[in-house]
Amino acid sequence: MDGSRSIHVVQRPKLLILVGDIGGTNARFGSYADGGRIGLVELPTAEYANGDDLLADALATLAHEAVEACCLAIAGPVLGEEARLTNADIGFSRRATAHLLGTDRVELVNDIVALGCAVALGQAVAELADTRLELLSGELGAGTLGVIAAGTGLGMGIVVDGECLPSEGGHARVAPVGAFERELLAVSESEIDEHGGIVAWEHYLSGRGIEALHRAVGTVWGAKPEPLAAEEITRRGLGMSDPICHTTLETWVGLLATAAGGLAVTALTLGGVYLAGSIPLALAEMLRAPLFRRRFEDAAWAADFFQHIPIYLVADPHIGLDGAHIIAEKVRNKHGA
């Protein structure tokens, strides 16, 4: 929920685990005790100038007396003991976080790492998969998992034996399919020519990417559509009230299928590909359509096994917090409960 706050606190424990799933638009924090989530707060990232203030506000809102361990899952690179959001000028320090919380049991990870831990658990626990992970197509499988999260930015990860390896696949060049997408790509390349004209997956498969695609579709069609925010493009496109908006969404979904297929064939994700983030949730009906599956399978050459790979939709927007909780529990146990 952009620009708004959501708070839900149940009780006040004596000791707890604090976790965060921090993106360029929303920062979600949860408190856990006895293995379950007992508190939740969602804050607008853009209202904060630095990570310390953001964390302090979350800490003050969530009921607590002492924090045993903490994991912050951040939508950006984690280098040593420092992390910074890719799509917002906010940084985090493990040392500063430990000082604020009064515990050295602090871990900073990329947000895809936390998401990967959560979906790995979901694959292992049937009742979790039934309620929070929707099987869109394919067959239940086992093995390596691929994770793609599209929201303010785009993240990719590979999960092997329950451990998630972060990837910078979102910064790889777009692979257009067909003449129309090549025309769109040429338009987008001309827009960013001063940066080398390189259009990566994140330039399309994100909130700002929907807006970039909308401009490109209008240009290729010889139209001059009004500038629209991603939310409005999505609303009009799903409502079939605007052909440029609808074509934008169809193209976005096709590109996501190609990106997912590329990840699947590269990492051999026989356990499945998991689609997460606010945009796949909003476009769930289009992801359930046969066209998405066909485009996914067309991403690989001579790969008959592709017809069996399952594709899941992560239906719970807070599942990243549960992944961060798994990591925080490991940190706590490592140092002694």
Short mmCIF file of C-alpha atoms in Angstrom, two decimals:
data_model
loop_
_atom_site.label_atom_id
_atom_site.label_comp_id
_atom_site.label_asym_id
_atom_site.label_seq_id
_atom_site.Cartn_x
_atom_site.Cartn_y
_atom_site.Cartn_z
CA MET A 1 0.00 0.00 0.00
CA ASP A 2 1.96 2.98 -1.29
CA GLY A 3 2.28 5.97 1.01
CA SER A 4 0.26 4.43 3.85
CA ARG A 5 0.87 2.56 7.05
CA SER A 6 -0.55 -0.74 8.19
CA ILE A 7 -0.13 -1.97 11.76
CA HIS A 8 -1.24 -5.19 13.43
CA VAL A 9 0.09 -6.14 16.86
CA VAL A 10 -1.32 -8.94 18.98
CA GLN A 11 0.62 -9.13 22.24
CA ARG A 12 3.76 -8.01 24.03
CA PRO A 13 6.33 -10.78 24.54
CA LYS A 14 9.39 -10.54 26.73
CA LEU A 15 11.74 -11.75 24.00
CA LEU A 16 11.25 -11.75 20.26
CA ILE A 17 12.83 -11.99 16.84
CA LEU A 18 12.56 -8.89 14.65
CA VAL A 19 12.66 -9.17 10.86
CA GLY A 20 12.25 -6.79 7.94
CA ASP A 21 11.48 -7.14 4.23
CA ILE A 22 12.49 -3.76 2.85
CA GLY A 23 11.77 -2.70 -0.71
CA GLY A 24 11.92 0.52 -2.67
CA THR A 25 8.22 1.29 -2.02
CA ASN A 26 7.19 -0.59 1.12
CA ALA A 27 9.12 -1.68 4.18
CA ARG A 28 7.47 -4.52 6.08
CA PHE A 29 8.56 -5.52 9.57
CA GLY A 30 7.40 -8.43 11.67
CA SER A 31 7.95 -9.60 15.23
CA TYR A 32 8.03 -13.34 16.00
CA ALA A 33 7.83 -15.33 19.22
CA ASP A 34 7.54 -19.08 19.78
CA GLY A 35 7.89 -19.68 16.04
CA GLY A 36 4.94 -17.51 14.97
CA ARG A 37 4.41 -13.96 13.79
CA ILE A 38 2.80 -11.80 16.48
CA GLY A 39 3.24 -8.31 15.08
CA LEU A 40 3.32 -6.63 11.68
CA VAL A 41 3.92 -3.07 10.51
CA GLU A 42 4.21 -1.72 6.97
CA LEU A 43 5.86 1.65 6.38
CA PRO A 44 6.36 3.74 3.20
CA THR A 45 10.06 3.61 2.39
CA ALA A 46 10.10 6.97 0.60
CA GLU A 47 9.22 8.83 3.80
CA TYR A 48 12.58 7.96 5.39
CA ALA A 49 15.99 9.47 4.78
CA ASN A 50 18.00 6.57 6.18
CA GLY A 51 17.70 3.00 7.34
CA ASP A 52 18.28 3.77 11.02
CA ASP A 53 15.20 6.00 11.21
CA LEU A 54 13.11 3.46 9.34
CA LEU A 55 14.14 0.66 11.67
CA ALA A 56 13.68 2.81 14.77
CA ASP A 57 10.14 3.71 13.72
CA ALA A 58 9.28 0.06 13.14
CA LEU A 59 10.84 -0.92 16.46
CA ALA A 60 8.87 1.75 18.31
CA THR A 61 5.62 0.59 16.71
CA LEU A 62 5.98 -3.15 17.28
CA ALA A 63 5.39 -4.30 20.84
CA HIS A 64 8.62 -5.59 22.38
CA GLU A 65 10.77 -5.61 25.47
CA ALA A 66 13.96 -7.18 24.11
CA VAL A 67 15.13 -8.42 20.72
CA GLU A 68 16.99 -11.73 20.61
CA ALA A 69 17.87 -11.74 16.92
CA CYS A 70 17.17 -9.82 13.73
CA CYS A 71 17.31 -10.35 9.98
CA LEU A 72 16.76 -7.51 7.51
CA ALA A 73 16.03 -8.60 3.93
CA ILE A 74 16.91 -5.67 1.69
CA ALA A 75 16.09 -5.12 -1.99
CA GLY A 76 19.64 -4.33 -2.96
CA PRO A 77 23.21 -5.61 -2.78
CA VAL A 78 24.66 -6.70 0.55
CA LEU A 79 28.41 -6.13 0.68
CA GLY A 80 30.04 -7.27 3.89
CA GLU A 81 28.23 -5.59 6.77
CA GLU A 82 26.59 -2.90 4.63
CA ALA A 83 23.52 -2.95 2.38
CA ARG A 84 21.77 -0.38 0.23
CA LEU A 85 18.43 -0.35 -1.56
CA THR A 86 18.76 -0.36 -5.34
CA ASN A 87 15.66 1.79 -5.96
CA ALA A 88 15.91 4.17 -3.00
CA ASP A 89 18.80 6.08 -1.45
CA ILE A 90 18.66 4.28 1.89
CA GLY A 91 21.43 2.19 3.44
CA PHE A 92 21.72 -0.22 6.35
CA SER A 93 24.63 -1.24 8.55
CA ARG A 94 24.83 -4.44 10.58
CA ARG A 95 26.79 -2.64 13.28
CA ALA A 96 24.31 0.24 13.57
CA THR A 97 21.38 -2.19 13.60
CA ALA A 98 23.02 -4.26 16.34
CA HIS A 99 23.60 -1.12 18.41
CA LEU A 100 20.00 0.01 18.01
CA LEU A 101 18.56 -3.39 18.94
CA GLY A 102 21.04 -4.20 21.67
CA THR A 103 22.07 -7.55 20.19
CA ASP A 104 24.89 -8.80 17.96
CA ARG A 105 22.61 -11.45 16.46
CA VAL A 106 21.91 -9.45 13.32
CA GLU A 107 22.00 -10.57 9.70
CA LEU A 108 21.63 -8.49 6.52
CA VAL A 109 20.60 -10.38 3.38
CA ASN A 110 19.26 -9.62 -0.07
CA ASP A 111 15.46 -9.81 -0.09
CA ILE A 112 15.53 -12.63 -2.65
CA VAL A 113 17.53 -14.74 -0.20
CA ALA A 114 14.73 -14.45 2.37
CA LEU A 115 12.08 -15.14 -0.26
CA GLY A 116 14.00 -18.19 -1.45
CA CYS A 117 14.19 -19.59 2.07
CA ALA A 118 10.43 -19.17 2.43
CA VAL A 119 9.52 -20.88 -0.85
CA ALA A 120 11.93 -23.72 -0.08
CA LEU A 121 10.00 -24.27 3.13
CA GLY A 122 6.73 -23.99 1.23
CA GLN A 123 7.78 -26.74 -1.16
CA ALA A 124 8.62 -29.00 1.77
CA VAL A 125 5.42 -28.34 3.74
CA ALA A 126 2.31 -29.28 1.79
CA GLU A 127 -0.19 -27.21 3.80
CA LEU A 128 1.91 -24.08 3.32
CA ALA A 129 2.04 -24.63 -0.44
CA ASP A 130 -1.73 -25.09 -0.56
CA THR A 131 -2.53 -21.73 1.02
CA ARG A 132 0.33 -19.44 0.11
CA LEU A 133 1.88 -20.82 -3.07
CA GLU A 134 -0.52 -21.28 -6.00
CA LEU A 135 0.46 -23.80 -8.65
CA LEU A 136 -0.23 -22.01 -11.93
CA SER A 137 0.83 -24.79 -14.30
CA GLY A 138 3.13 -27.77 -14.65
CA GLU A 139 3.59 -30.75 -12.37
CA LEU A 140 4.82 -31.02 -8.81
CA GLY A 141 8.56 -31.52 -8.93
CA ALA A 142 11.67 -31.61 -6.77
CA GLY A 143 15.08 -30.08 -7.21
CA THR A 144 16.52 -26.63 -7.77
CA LEU A 145 14.07 -23.72 -7.55
CA GLY A 146 14.06 -20.39 -9.36
CA VAL A 147 12.60 -17.23 -7.82
CA ILE A 148 11.60 -14.02 -9.63
CA ALA A 149 10.16 -11.08 -7.71
CA ALA A 150 8.75 -8.09 -9.63
CA GLY A 151 7.66 -4.94 -7.87
CA THR A 152 9.46 -1.61 -7.58
CA GLY A 153 12.47 -3.49 -8.98
CA LEU A 154 13.20 -7.01 -10.19
CA GLY A 155 15.01 -9.71 -8.26
CA MET A 156 16.07 -13.22 -9.21
CA GLY A 157 17.44 -16.08 -7.16
CA ILE A 158 18.29 -19.78 -7.30
CA VAL A 159 17.45 -22.10 -4.40
CA VAL A 160 19.53 -25.26 -3.93
CA ASP A 161 18.97 -27.60 -0.97
CA GLY A 162 17.06 -24.91 0.92
CA GLU A 163 19.76 -22.26 0.48
CA CYS A 164 19.11 -19.29 -1.81
CA LEU A 165 21.83 -17.89 -4.03
CA PRO A 166 21.12 -14.27 -5.00
CA SER A 167 21.40 -13.40 -8.67
CA GLU A 168 21.76 -10.24 -10.70
CA GLY A 169 19.76 -11.78 -13.54
CA GLY A 170 17.43 -8.81 -13.49
CA HIS A 171 20.28 -6.72 -14.89
CA ALA A 172 20.84 -9.00 -17.89
CA ARG A 173 19.76 -7.78 -21.33
CA VAL A 174 16.16 -8.26 -22.36
CA ALA A 175 15.53 -11.07 -24.88
CA PRO A 176 12.69 -9.84 -27.14
CA VAL A 177 10.53 -12.31 -29.06
CA GLY A 178 9.11 -11.32 -32.45
CA ALA A 179 9.17 -8.14 -34.52
CA PHE A 180 6.82 -6.17 -32.26
CA GLU A 181 8.96 -6.66 -29.14
CA ARG A 182 12.10 -5.80 -31.11
CA GLU A 183 10.46 -2.53 -32.13
CA LEU A 184 9.54 -1.83 -28.52
CA LEU A 185 13.10 -2.54 -27.47
CA ALA A 186 14.47 -0.12 -30.07
CA VAL A 187 12.23 2.63 -28.68
CA SER A 188 13.35 1.96 -25.12
CA GLU A 189 17.00 1.81 -26.14
CA SER A 190 16.70 5.26 -27.71
CA GLU A 191 15.21 6.59 -24.46
CA ILE A 192 18.25 5.53 -22.46
CA ASP A 193 20.88 6.02 -25.14
CA GLU A 194 22.90 8.27 -22.85
CA HIS A 195 23.40 5.22 -20.58
CA GLY A 196 24.57 3.00 -23.42
CA GLY A 197 21.14 1.98 -24.65
CA ILE A 198 21.16 -1.24 -22.65
CA VAL A 199 17.67 -2.40 -21.66
CA ALA A 200 17.81 -5.00 -18.89
CA TRP A 201 14.95 -7.15 -17.64
CA GLU A 202 14.35 -4.73 -14.76
CA HIS A 203 13.76 -1.89 -17.24
CA TYR A 204 10.55 -3.72 -18.23
CA LEU A 205 9.70 -6.20 -15.47
CA SER A 206 9.06 -3.69 -12.69
CA GLY A 207 6.68 -0.86 -11.87
CA ARG A 208 8.65 1.67 -13.85
CA GLY A 209 9.01 -0.99 -16.53
CA ILE A 210 5.25 -1.06 -17.07
CA GLU A 211 5.42 2.68 -17.65
CA ALA A 212 8.37 2.29 -20.06
CA LEU A 213 6.50 -0.39 -22.02
CA HIS A 214 3.41 1.81 -22.17
CA ARG A 215 5.43 4.62 -23.75
CA ALA A 216 7.05 2.21 -26.20
CA VAL A 217 3.74 0.64 -27.26
CA GLY A 218 2.29 4.09 -27.90
CA THR A 219 5.32 5.10 -29.97
CA VAL A 220 5.28 1.94 -32.09
CA TRP A 221 1.56 2.35 -32.69
CA GLY A 222 2.08 5.98 -33.70
CA ALA A 223 -0.03 7.21 -30.80
CA LYS A 224 0.73 9.68 -28.04
CA PRO A 225 -0.88 8.21 -24.93
CA GLU A 226 -1.05 10.33 -21.81
CA PRO A 227 1.66 9.60 -19.23
CA LEU A 228 0.21 7.14 -16.73
CA ALA A 229 1.47 5.58 -13.53
CA ALA A 230 1.90 1.82 -13.46
CA GLU A 231 -1.16 1.40 -11.22
CA GLU A 232 -3.41 3.23 -13.69
CA ILE A 233 -1.99 1.35 -16.69
CA THR A 234 -2.72 -1.89 -14.86
CA ARG A 235 -6.26 -0.83 -13.95
CA ARG A 236 -7.13 0.22 -17.50
CA GLY A 237 -5.40 -2.78 -19.06
CA LEU A 238 -7.14 -5.34 -16.88
CA GLY A 239 -10.45 -3.56 -17.42
CA MET A 240 -9.98 -3.74 -21.23
CA SER A 241 -10.87 -0.05 -21.43
CA ASP A 242 -7.64 1.06 -23.12
CA PRO A 243 -6.02 -1.02 -25.92
CA ILE A 244 -2.55 0.48 -25.37
CA CYS A 245 -2.70 -0.36 -21.66
CA HIS A 246 -3.99 -3.87 -22.36
CA THR A 247 -1.26 -4.52 -24.93
CA THR A 248 1.28 -3.20 -22.43
CA LEU A 249 0.18 -5.79 -19.87
CA GLU A 250 0.12 -8.60 -22.42
CA THR A 251 3.65 -7.71 -23.47
CA TRP A 252 4.81 -7.45 -19.87
CA VAL A 253 3.45 -10.91 -19.09
CA GLY A 254 5.10 -12.36 -22.20
CA LEU A 255 8.46 -10.89 -21.23
CA LEU A 256 8.10 -12.27 -17.70
CA ALA A 257 7.46 -15.73 -19.16
CA THR A 258 10.61 -15.48 -21.27
CA ALA A 259 12.68 -14.30 -18.29
CA ALA A 260 11.28 -17.16 -16.17
CA GLY A 261 12.05 -19.66 -18.91
CA GLY A 262 15.57 -18.34 -19.26
CA LEU A 263 16.16 -18.74 -15.53
CA ALA A 264 14.67 -22.23 -15.59
CA VAL A 265 16.87 -23.53 -18.40
CA THR A 266 20.00 -21.84 -16.99
CA ALA A 267 19.62 -23.20 -13.46
CA LEU A 268 17.68 -26.38 -14.41
CA THR A 269 14.92 -25.53 -11.95
CA LEU A 270 13.12 -28.87 -11.96
CA GLY A 271 11.59 -27.98 -8.60
CA GLY A 272 9.78 -25.03 -10.12
CA VAL A 273 9.88 -21.30 -10.80
CA TYR A 274 8.21 -19.03 -8.23
CA LEU A 275 6.77 -15.67 -9.26
CA ALA A 276 6.52 -13.13 -6.45
CA GLY A 277 5.94 -9.43 -5.95
CA SER A 278 3.09 -6.99 -6.24
CA ILE A 279 2.86 -7.02 -10.06
CA PRO A 280 2.50 -10.79 -10.59
CA LEU A 281 -0.19 -10.75 -7.88
CA ALA A 282 -2.05 -7.97 -9.70
CA LEU A 283 -1.77 -9.82 -13.04
CA ALA A 284 -2.54 -13.27 -11.65
CA GLU A 285 -5.36 -13.95 -14.11
CA MET A 286 -3.07 -13.33 -17.07
CA LEU A 287 -0.43 -15.62 -15.57
CA ARG A 288 -3.00 -18.41 -15.30
CA ALA A 289 -3.76 -18.19 -19.03
CA PRO A 290 -2.29 -20.82 -21.43
CA LEU A 291 -0.40 -18.12 -23.35
CA PHE A 292 1.94 -17.52 -20.40
CA ARG A 293 2.78 -21.22 -20.19
CA ARG A 294 3.44 -21.48 -23.92
CA ARG A 295 5.74 -18.47 -23.85
CA PHE A 296 7.58 -19.96 -20.86
CA GLU A 297 8.20 -23.24 -22.67
CA ASP A 298 9.27 -21.44 -25.86
CA ALA A 299 12.16 -19.85 -23.94
CA ALA A 300 14.29 -22.99 -24.25
CA TRP A 301 15.52 -24.98 -27.24
CA ALA A 302 15.53 -28.80 -27.24
CA ALA A 303 14.29 -28.96 -23.64
CA ASP A 304 11.41 -31.42 -23.50
CA PHE A 305 11.61 -31.46 -19.71
CA PHE A 306 10.22 -27.90 -19.72
CA GLN A 307 6.65 -29.13 -20.09
CA HIS A 308 6.84 -30.60 -16.59
CA ILE A 309 8.46 -27.70 -14.71
CA PRO A 310 5.92 -26.19 -12.30
CA ILE A 311 5.30 -22.45 -12.11
CA TYR A 312 4.00 -21.06 -8.83
CA LEU A 313 2.53 -17.72 -7.84
CA VAL A 314 3.55 -16.55 -4.37
CA ALA A 315 0.13 -15.51 -3.08
CA ASP A 316 1.25 -14.09 0.27
CA PRO A 317 2.90 -10.63 0.10
CA HIS A 318 4.38 -11.16 3.58
CA ILE A 319 6.09 -14.47 2.88
CA GLY A 320 9.48 -12.71 2.70
CA LEU A 321 9.16 -11.93 6.41
CA ASP A 322 8.82 -15.63 7.15
CA GLY A 323 11.96 -16.31 5.14
CA ALA A 324 13.82 -13.64 7.10
CA HIS A 325 12.52 -15.26 10.29
CA ILE A 326 14.05 -18.59 9.24
CA ILE A 327 17.42 -16.87 8.79
CA ALA A 328 17.12 -14.98 12.09
CA GLU A 329 16.35 -18.23 13.93
CA LYS A 330 19.55 -19.72 12.50
CA VAL A 331 21.51 -16.67 13.69
CA ARG A 332 20.02 -16.97 17.16
CA ASN A 333 20.71 -20.69 17.40
CA LYS A 334 24.24 -20.25 16.12
CA HIS A 335 24.99 -17.91 19.01
CA GLY A 336 23.03 -19.97 21.50
CA ALA A 337 19.33 -19.52 22.23
#
